[in-house]
Short mmCIF file of C-alpha atoms and ligand atoms in Angstrom, two decimals:
data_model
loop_
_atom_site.label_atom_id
_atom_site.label_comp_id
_atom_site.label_asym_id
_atom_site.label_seq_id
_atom_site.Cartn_x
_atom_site.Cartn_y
_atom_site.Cartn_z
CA UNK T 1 122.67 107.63 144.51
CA UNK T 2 119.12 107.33 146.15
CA UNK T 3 116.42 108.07 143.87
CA UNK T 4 112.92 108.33 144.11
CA UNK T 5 112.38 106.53 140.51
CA UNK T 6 110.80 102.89 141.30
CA UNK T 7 113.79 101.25 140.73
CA UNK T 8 112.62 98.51 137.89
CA UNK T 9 115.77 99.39 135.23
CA UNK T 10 119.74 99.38 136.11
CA UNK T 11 120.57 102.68 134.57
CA UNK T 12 124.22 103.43 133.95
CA UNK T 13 125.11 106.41 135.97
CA UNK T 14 125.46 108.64 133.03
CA UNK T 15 122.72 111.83 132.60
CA UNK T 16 122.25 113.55 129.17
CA UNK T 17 121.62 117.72 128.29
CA UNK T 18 121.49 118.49 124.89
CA UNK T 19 121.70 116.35 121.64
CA UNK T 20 122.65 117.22 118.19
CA UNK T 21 121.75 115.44 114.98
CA UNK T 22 123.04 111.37 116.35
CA UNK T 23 125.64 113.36 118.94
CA UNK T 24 124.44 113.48 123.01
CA UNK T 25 126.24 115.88 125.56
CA UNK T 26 126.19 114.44 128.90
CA UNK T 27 126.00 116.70 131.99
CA UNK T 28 129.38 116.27 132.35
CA UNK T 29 130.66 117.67 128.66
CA UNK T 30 131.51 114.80 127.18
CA UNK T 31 130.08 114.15 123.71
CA UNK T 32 128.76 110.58 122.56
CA UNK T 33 127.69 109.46 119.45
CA UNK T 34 124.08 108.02 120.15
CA UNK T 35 123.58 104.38 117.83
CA UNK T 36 120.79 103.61 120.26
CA UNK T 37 118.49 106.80 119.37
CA UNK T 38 116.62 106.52 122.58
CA UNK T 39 116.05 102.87 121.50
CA UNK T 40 114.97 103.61 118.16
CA UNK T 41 112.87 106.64 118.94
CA UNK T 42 115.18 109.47 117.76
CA UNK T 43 114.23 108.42 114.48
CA UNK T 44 115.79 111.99 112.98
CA UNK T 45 117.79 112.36 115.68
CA UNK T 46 117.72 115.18 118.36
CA UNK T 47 117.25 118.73 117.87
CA UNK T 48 115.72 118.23 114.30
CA UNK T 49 114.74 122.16 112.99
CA UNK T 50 111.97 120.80 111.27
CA UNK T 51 110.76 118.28 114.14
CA UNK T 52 111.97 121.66 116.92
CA UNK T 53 109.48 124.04 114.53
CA UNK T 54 106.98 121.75 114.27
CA UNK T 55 106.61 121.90 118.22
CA UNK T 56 107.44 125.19 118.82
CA UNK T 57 104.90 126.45 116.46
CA UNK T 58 101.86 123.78 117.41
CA UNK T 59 103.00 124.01 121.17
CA UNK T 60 102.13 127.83 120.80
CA UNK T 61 98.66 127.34 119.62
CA UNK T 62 97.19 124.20 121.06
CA UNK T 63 98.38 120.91 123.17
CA UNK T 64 95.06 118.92 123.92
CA UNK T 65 91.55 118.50 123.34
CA UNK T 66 90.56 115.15 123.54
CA UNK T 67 89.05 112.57 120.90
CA UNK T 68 85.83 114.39 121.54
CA UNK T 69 86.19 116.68 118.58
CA UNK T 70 87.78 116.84 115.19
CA UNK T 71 91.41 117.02 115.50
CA UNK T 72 92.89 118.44 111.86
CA UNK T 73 96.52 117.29 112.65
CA UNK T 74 95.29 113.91 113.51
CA UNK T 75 93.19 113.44 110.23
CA UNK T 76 96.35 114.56 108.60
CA UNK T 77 98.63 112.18 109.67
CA UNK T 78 95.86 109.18 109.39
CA UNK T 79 95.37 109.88 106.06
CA UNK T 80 99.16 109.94 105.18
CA UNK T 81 99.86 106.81 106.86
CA UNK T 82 96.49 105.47 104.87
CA UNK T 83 98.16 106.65 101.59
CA UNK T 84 101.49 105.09 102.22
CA UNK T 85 101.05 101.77 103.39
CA UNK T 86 98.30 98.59 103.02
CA UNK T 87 96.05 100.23 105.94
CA UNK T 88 92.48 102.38 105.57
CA UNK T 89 92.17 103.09 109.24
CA UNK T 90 94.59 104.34 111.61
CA UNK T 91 93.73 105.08 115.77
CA UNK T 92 96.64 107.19 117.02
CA UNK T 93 97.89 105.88 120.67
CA UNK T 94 100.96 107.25 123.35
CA UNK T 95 103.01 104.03 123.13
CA UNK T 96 104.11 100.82 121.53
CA UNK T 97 102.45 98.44 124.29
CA UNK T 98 98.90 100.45 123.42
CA UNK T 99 99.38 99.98 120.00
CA UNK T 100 99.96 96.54 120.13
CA UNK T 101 97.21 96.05 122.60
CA UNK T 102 94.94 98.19 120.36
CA UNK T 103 95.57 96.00 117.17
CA UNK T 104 95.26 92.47 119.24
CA UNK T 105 91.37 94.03 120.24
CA UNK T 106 91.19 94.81 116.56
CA UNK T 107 91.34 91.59 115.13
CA UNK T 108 89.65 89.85 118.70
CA UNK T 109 86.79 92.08 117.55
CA UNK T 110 86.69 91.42 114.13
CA UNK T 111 86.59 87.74 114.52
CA UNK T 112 83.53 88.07 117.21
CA UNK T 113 82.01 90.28 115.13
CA UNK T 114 82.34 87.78 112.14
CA UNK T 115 80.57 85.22 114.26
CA UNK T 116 83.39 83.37 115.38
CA UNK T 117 83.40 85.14 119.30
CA UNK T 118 85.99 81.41 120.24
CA UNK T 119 88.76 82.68 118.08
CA UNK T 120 90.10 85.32 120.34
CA UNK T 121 93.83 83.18 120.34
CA UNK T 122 96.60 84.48 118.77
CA UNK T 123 99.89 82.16 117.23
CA UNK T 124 102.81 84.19 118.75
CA UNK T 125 106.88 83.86 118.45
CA UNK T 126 109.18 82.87 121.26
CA UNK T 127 111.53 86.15 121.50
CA UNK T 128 109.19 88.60 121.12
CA UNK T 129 108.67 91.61 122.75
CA UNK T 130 105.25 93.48 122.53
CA UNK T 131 105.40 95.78 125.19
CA UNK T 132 104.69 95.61 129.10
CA UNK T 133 100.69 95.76 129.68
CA UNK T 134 99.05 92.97 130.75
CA UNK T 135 97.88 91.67 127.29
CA UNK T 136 101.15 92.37 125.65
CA UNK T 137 103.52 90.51 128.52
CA UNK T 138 101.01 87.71 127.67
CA UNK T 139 102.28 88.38 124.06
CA UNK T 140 105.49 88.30 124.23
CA UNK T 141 105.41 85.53 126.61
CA UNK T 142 109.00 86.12 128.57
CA UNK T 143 108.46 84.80 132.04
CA UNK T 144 110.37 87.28 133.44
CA UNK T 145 107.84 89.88 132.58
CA UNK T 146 104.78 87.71 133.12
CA UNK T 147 105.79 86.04 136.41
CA UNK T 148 104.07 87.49 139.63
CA UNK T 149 101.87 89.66 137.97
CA UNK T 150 98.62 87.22 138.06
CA UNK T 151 97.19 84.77 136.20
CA UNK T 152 98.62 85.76 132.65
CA UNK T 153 96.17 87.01 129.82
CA UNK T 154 94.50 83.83 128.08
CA UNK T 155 95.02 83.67 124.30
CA UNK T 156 98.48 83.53 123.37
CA UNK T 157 99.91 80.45 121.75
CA UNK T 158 104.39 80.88 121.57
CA UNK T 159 105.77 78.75 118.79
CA UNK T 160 108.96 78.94 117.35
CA UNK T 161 110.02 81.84 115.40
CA UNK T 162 110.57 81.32 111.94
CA UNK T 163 109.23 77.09 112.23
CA UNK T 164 105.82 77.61 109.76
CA UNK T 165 105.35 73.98 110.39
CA UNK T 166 105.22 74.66 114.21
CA UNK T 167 102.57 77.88 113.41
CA UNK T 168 100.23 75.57 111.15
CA UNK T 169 100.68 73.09 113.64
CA UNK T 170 99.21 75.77 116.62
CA UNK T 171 96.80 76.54 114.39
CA UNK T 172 93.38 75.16 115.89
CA UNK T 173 89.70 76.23 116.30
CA UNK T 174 90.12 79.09 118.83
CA UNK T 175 92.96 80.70 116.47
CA UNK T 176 92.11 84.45 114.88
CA UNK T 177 95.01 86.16 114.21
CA UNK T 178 98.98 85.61 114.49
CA UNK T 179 101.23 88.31 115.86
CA UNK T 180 104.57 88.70 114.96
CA UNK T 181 107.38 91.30 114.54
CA UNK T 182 108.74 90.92 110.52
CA UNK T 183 112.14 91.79 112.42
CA UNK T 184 112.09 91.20 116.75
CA UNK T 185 113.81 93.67 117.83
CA UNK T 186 114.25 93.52 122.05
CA UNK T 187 114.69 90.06 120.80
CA UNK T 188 118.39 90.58 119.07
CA UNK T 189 117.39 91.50 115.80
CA UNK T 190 116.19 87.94 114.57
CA UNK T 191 114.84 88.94 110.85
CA UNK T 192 112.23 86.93 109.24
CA UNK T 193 112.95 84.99 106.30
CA UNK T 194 110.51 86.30 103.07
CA UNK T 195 109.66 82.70 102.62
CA UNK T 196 108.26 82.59 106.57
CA UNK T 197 106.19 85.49 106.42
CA UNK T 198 104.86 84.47 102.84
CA UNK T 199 103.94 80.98 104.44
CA UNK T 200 101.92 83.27 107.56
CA UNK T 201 99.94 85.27 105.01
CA UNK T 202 99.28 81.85 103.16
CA UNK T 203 97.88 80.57 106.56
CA UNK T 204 96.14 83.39 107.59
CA UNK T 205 94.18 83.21 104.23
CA UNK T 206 93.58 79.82 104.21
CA UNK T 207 92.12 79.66 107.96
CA UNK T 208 90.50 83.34 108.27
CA UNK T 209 92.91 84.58 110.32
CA UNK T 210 94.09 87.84 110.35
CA UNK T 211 97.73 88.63 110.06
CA UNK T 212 98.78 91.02 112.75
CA UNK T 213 102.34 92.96 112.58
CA UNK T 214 104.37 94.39 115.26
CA UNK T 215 106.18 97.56 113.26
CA UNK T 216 106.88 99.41 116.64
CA UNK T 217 110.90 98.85 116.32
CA UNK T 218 110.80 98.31 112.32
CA UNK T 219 108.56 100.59 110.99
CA UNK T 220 108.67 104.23 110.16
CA UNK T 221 112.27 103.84 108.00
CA UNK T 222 114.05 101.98 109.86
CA UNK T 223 114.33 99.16 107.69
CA UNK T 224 115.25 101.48 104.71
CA UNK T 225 111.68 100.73 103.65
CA UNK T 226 108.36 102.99 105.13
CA UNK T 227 107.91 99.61 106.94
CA UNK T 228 109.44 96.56 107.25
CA UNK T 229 106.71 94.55 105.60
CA UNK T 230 107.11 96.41 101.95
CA UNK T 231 110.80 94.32 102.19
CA UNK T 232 108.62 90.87 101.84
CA UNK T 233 106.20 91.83 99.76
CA UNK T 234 103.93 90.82 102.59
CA UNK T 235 101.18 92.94 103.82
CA UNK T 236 99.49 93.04 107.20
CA UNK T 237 95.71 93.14 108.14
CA UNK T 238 96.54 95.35 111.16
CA UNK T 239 100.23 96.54 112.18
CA UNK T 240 101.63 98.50 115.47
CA UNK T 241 103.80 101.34 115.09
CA UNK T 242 105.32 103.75 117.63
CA UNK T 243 108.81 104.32 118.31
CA UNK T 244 109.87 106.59 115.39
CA UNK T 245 106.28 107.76 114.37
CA UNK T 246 107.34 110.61 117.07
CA UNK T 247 111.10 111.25 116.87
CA UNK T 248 110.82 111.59 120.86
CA UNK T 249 107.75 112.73 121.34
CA UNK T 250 105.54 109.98 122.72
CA UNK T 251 102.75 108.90 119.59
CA UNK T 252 102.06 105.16 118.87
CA UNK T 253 99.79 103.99 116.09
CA UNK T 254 97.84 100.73 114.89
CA UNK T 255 96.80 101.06 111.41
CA UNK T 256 94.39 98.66 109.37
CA UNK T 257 92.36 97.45 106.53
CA UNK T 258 88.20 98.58 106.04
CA UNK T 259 87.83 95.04 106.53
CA UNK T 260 89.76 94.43 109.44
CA UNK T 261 88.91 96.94 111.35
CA UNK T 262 84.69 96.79 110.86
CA UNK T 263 84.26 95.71 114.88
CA UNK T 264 85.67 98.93 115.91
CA UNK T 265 82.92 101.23 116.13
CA UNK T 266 81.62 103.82 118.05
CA UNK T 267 82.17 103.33 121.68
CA UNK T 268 84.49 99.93 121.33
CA UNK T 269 87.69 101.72 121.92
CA UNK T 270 89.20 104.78 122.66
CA UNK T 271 92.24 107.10 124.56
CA UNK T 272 92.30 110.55 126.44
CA UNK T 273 95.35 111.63 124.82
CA UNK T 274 96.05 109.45 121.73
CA UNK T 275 96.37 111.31 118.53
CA UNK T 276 96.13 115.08 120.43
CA UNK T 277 97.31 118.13 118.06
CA UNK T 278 100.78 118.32 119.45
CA UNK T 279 101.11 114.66 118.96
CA UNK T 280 99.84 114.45 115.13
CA UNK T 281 101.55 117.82 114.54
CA UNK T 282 105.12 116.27 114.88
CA UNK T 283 104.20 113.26 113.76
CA UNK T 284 103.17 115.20 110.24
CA UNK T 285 106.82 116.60 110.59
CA UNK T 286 108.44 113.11 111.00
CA UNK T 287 106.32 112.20 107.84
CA UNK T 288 107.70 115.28 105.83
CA UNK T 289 111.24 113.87 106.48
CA UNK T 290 110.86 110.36 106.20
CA UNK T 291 108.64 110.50 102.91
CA UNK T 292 111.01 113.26 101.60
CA UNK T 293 112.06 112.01 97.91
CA UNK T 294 115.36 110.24 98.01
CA UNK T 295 115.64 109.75 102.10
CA UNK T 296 114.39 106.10 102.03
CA UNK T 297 117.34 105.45 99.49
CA UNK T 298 119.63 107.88 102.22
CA UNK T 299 118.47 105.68 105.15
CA UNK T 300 118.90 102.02 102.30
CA UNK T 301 122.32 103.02 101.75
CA UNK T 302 123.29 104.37 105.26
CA UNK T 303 122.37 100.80 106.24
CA UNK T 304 124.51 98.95 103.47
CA UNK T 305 127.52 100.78 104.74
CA UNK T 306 127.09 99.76 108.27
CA UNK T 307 126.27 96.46 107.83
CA UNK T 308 129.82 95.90 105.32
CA UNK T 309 131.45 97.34 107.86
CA UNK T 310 130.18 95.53 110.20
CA UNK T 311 131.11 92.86 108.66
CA UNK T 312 134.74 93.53 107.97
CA UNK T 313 134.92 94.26 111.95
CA UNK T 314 133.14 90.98 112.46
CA UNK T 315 136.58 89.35 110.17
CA UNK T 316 138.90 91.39 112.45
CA UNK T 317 137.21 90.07 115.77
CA UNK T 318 136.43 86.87 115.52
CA UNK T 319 136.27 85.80 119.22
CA UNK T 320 134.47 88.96 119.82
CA UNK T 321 131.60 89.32 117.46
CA UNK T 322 129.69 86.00 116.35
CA UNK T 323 127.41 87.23 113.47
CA UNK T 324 125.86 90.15 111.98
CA UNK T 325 122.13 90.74 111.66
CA UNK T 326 119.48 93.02 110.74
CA UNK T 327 117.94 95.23 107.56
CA UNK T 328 118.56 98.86 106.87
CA UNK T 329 119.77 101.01 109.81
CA UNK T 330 118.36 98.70 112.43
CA UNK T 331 121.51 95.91 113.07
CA UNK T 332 122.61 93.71 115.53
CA UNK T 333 125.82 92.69 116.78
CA UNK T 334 125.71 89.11 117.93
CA UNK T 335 128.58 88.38 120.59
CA UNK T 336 130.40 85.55 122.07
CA UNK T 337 131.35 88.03 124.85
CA UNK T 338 128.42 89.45 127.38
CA UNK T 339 126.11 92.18 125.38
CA UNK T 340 126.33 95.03 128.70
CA UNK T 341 130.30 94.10 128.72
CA UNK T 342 130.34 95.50 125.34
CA UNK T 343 128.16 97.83 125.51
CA UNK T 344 129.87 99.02 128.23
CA UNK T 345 133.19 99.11 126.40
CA UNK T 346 131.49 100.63 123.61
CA UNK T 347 130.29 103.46 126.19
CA UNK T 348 134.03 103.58 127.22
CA UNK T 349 134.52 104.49 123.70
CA UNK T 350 131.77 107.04 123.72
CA UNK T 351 129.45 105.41 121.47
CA UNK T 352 125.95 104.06 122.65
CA UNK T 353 124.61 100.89 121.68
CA UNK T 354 121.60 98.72 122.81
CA UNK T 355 122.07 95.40 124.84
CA UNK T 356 119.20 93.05 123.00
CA UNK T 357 118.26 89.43 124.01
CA UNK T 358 120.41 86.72 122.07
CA UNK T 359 123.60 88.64 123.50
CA UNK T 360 122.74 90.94 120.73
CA UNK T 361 123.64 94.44 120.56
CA UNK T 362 121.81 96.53 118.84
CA UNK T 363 122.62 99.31 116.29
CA UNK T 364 119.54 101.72 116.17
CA UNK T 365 121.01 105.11 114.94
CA UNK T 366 118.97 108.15 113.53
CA UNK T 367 117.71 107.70 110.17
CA UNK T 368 119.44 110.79 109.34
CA UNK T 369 123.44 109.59 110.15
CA UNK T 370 126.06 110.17 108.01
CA UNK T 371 128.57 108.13 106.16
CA UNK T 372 131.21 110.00 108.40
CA UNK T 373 129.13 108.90 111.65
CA UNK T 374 129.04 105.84 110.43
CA UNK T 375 132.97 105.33 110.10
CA UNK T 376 133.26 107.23 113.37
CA UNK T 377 130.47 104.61 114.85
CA UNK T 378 133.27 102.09 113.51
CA UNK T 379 136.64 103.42 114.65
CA UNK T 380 134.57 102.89 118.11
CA UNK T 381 133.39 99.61 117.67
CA UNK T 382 136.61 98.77 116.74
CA UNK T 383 138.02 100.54 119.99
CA UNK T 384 135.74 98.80 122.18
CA UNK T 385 136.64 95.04 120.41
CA UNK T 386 139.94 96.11 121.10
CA UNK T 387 139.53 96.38 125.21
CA UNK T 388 136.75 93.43 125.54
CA UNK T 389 139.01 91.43 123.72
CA UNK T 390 142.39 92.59 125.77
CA UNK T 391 139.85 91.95 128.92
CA UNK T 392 138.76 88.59 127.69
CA UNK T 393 142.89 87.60 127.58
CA UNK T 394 143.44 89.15 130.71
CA UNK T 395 140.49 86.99 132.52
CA UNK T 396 138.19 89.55 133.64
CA UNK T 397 135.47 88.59 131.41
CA UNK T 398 133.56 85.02 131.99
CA UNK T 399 132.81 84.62 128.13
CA UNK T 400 129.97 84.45 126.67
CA UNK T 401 126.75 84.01 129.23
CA UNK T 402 125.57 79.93 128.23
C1 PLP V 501 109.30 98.95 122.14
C2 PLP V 501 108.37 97.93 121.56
C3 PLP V 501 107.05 97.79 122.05
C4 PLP V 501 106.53 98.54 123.24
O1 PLP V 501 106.55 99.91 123.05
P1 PLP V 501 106.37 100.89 124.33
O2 PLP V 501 106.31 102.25 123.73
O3 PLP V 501 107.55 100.66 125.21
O4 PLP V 501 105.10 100.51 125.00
C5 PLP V 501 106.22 96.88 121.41
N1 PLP V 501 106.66 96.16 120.36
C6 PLP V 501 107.91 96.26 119.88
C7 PLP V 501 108.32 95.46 118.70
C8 PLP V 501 108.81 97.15 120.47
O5 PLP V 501 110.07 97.23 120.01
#
């Protein structure tokens, strides 16, 4: 098929028209059960009545107006992300990368404005993924991002993730912050150990540094926590979040302390559409769901049944699936066959799932599945085991990828 789309992503020739709850109809009728949720976007899944009245009734009075003026829906939503996590300040933003981008100026800032203008550097993690400006390839130094696009952003420093010894030793008089994702996501579900990002808040105290998390995968419930952080006990200076602050509608975030956040005044930053009514408005109506008494524990327990289960298929598929990762309702699969293999037997099986780096994939469903979605999500994973595994006998697979 020709298409006038720059062609920078190998899309599977498959076209969705309607979605239900964690269930997508393609334009050809056939039903799949979505554990990808727009790469962890559909955070409630699609066609949500309270996410669907939230925009019909906003998107009847008022879209835009710019950062110019007071925006109601915007204070709103700041002041309930304020009240439920470590933060005092929150700029709204369209995407991930602009988040991220916005919280690395944050902390560059503070540090100038604390006299200390050298420590723009940052400690970052080999595997991470921070988005695709300029700044954030730089970030989440992966060559194949970074390569051809100029000389890459100065400032990042890539040490192991996880090796504390290799972050202290990184650590040197033009560091200011380290960036890191509690959980990488793009970079197959790799969780942080509690001890790890203990040691990083330990560091960042010690050396006036400020501790910067990447929450645009994690956050927002995924992790059966608010965000990933409150499951180390750990708490950011400044975090990113996007993805599921919007449940499909494009809104990013970076939230962060008084303190943290003093260089940003008037003038130092800003965004034509970040934080606009419609935005904030369905945002808010993400927030009503999420924060709803008893859904965290709905989304904790959602994500202790998949990951058993996953578990048990992992026993039954032992040349197939190589490990089990992940917190909450954000899991990995990690194969000793090739990730888009399965995840294209896994679309043979009508389920969607999320090739990740690692030969990981990745189990992102809506926060709001079922324990009969999640046996369904199963039967298929089982299915598609089933045929890589018959395909792997038969030769037509090369194994895993070295
Ligand atoms: C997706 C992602 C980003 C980038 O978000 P965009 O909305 O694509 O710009 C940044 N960080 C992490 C951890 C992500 O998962």
């Amino acid at each position: 098929m020709t298409s006038s789309l720059l062609p920078t992503y190998a899309r599977a020739d498959l076209a969705f028209e309607r979605g239900d709850g964690a269930w997508l109809t393609s334009t050809t009728g056939e039903r799949f059960l979505d554990f990808g949720g727009g790469i962890a976007v559909a955070s409630l899944g699609y066609n949500h009545p309270h996410l669907v009245a939230a925009l019909n009734e906003q998107g009847g009075k008022l879209w835009h107006t710019s950062n110019l003026f007071q925006i109601p829906q915007a204070e709103r939503l700041a002041a309930r992300l304020v009240e439920a996590s470590f933060a005092d300040y929150v700029f709204f933003t369209n995407s991930g990368a602009e988040a991220v981008e916005g919280a690395i100026k944050t902390a560059r800032k503070y540090q100038s404005v604390c006299g200390r203008p050298e420590k723009f550097h940052a400690v970052t993690f080999e595997g991470a993924f921070h988005g695709r400006t300029l700044a954030t390839i730089a970030a989440g130094g992966n060559p194949k991002y970074i390569d051809g696009f100029g000389p890459k952003v100065e400032g990042f420093d890539p040490v192991p993730f996880g090796d504390l010894a290799a972050v202290e030793a990184a650590i040197g008089p033009q560091t200011g912050m380290i960036l890191v994702e509690p959980i990488q996501g793009e970079g197959g579900i790799r969780v942080a150990s509690p001890e790890f990002l203990r040691g990083l808040r330990q560091l960042c105290d010690r050396h006036d540094l400020l501790l910067v998390f990447d929450e645009v995968q994690s956050g927002v419930g995924r992790t059966g926590k608010l965000f990933a952080y409150e499951l180390y006990g750990v708490a950011p200076d400044v975090m990113a979040i996007a993805k599921g602050i919007g449940g499909g509608f494009p809104l990013g975030a970076f939230l962060a302390t008084r303190e943290a956040g003093k260089g940003m005044t008037v003038g130092s930053h800003g965004t034509t559409y970040g934080g606009n009514p419609l935005a904030t408005s369905i945002g808010g109506a993400v927030l009503d769901v999420v924060l709803a008494p008893g859904f965290m524990d709905h989304v904790a327990l959602m994500g202790l049944k998949l990951k058993q289960s996953l578990a048990e298929l992992k026993d039954r598929y032992p040349a197939v699936i190589a490990e089990i990762r992940g917190e909450g309702l954000m899991r990995g699969i990690a194969l000793k066959v090739p990730v888009n293999e399965f995840a294209a037997a896994a679309r043979a099986e009508k389920l969607l799932v999320i090739p990740a780096g690692d030969n990981v994939a990745r189990l992102l469903p809506p926060l709001i599945v079922g324990e009969a979605e999640i046996s369904e999500a199963i039967a298929r994973l089982e299915a598609a085991c089933a045929r890589v595994e018959r395909e792997k006998e038969h030769g037509r697979l090369s194994g895993a990828p070295a």
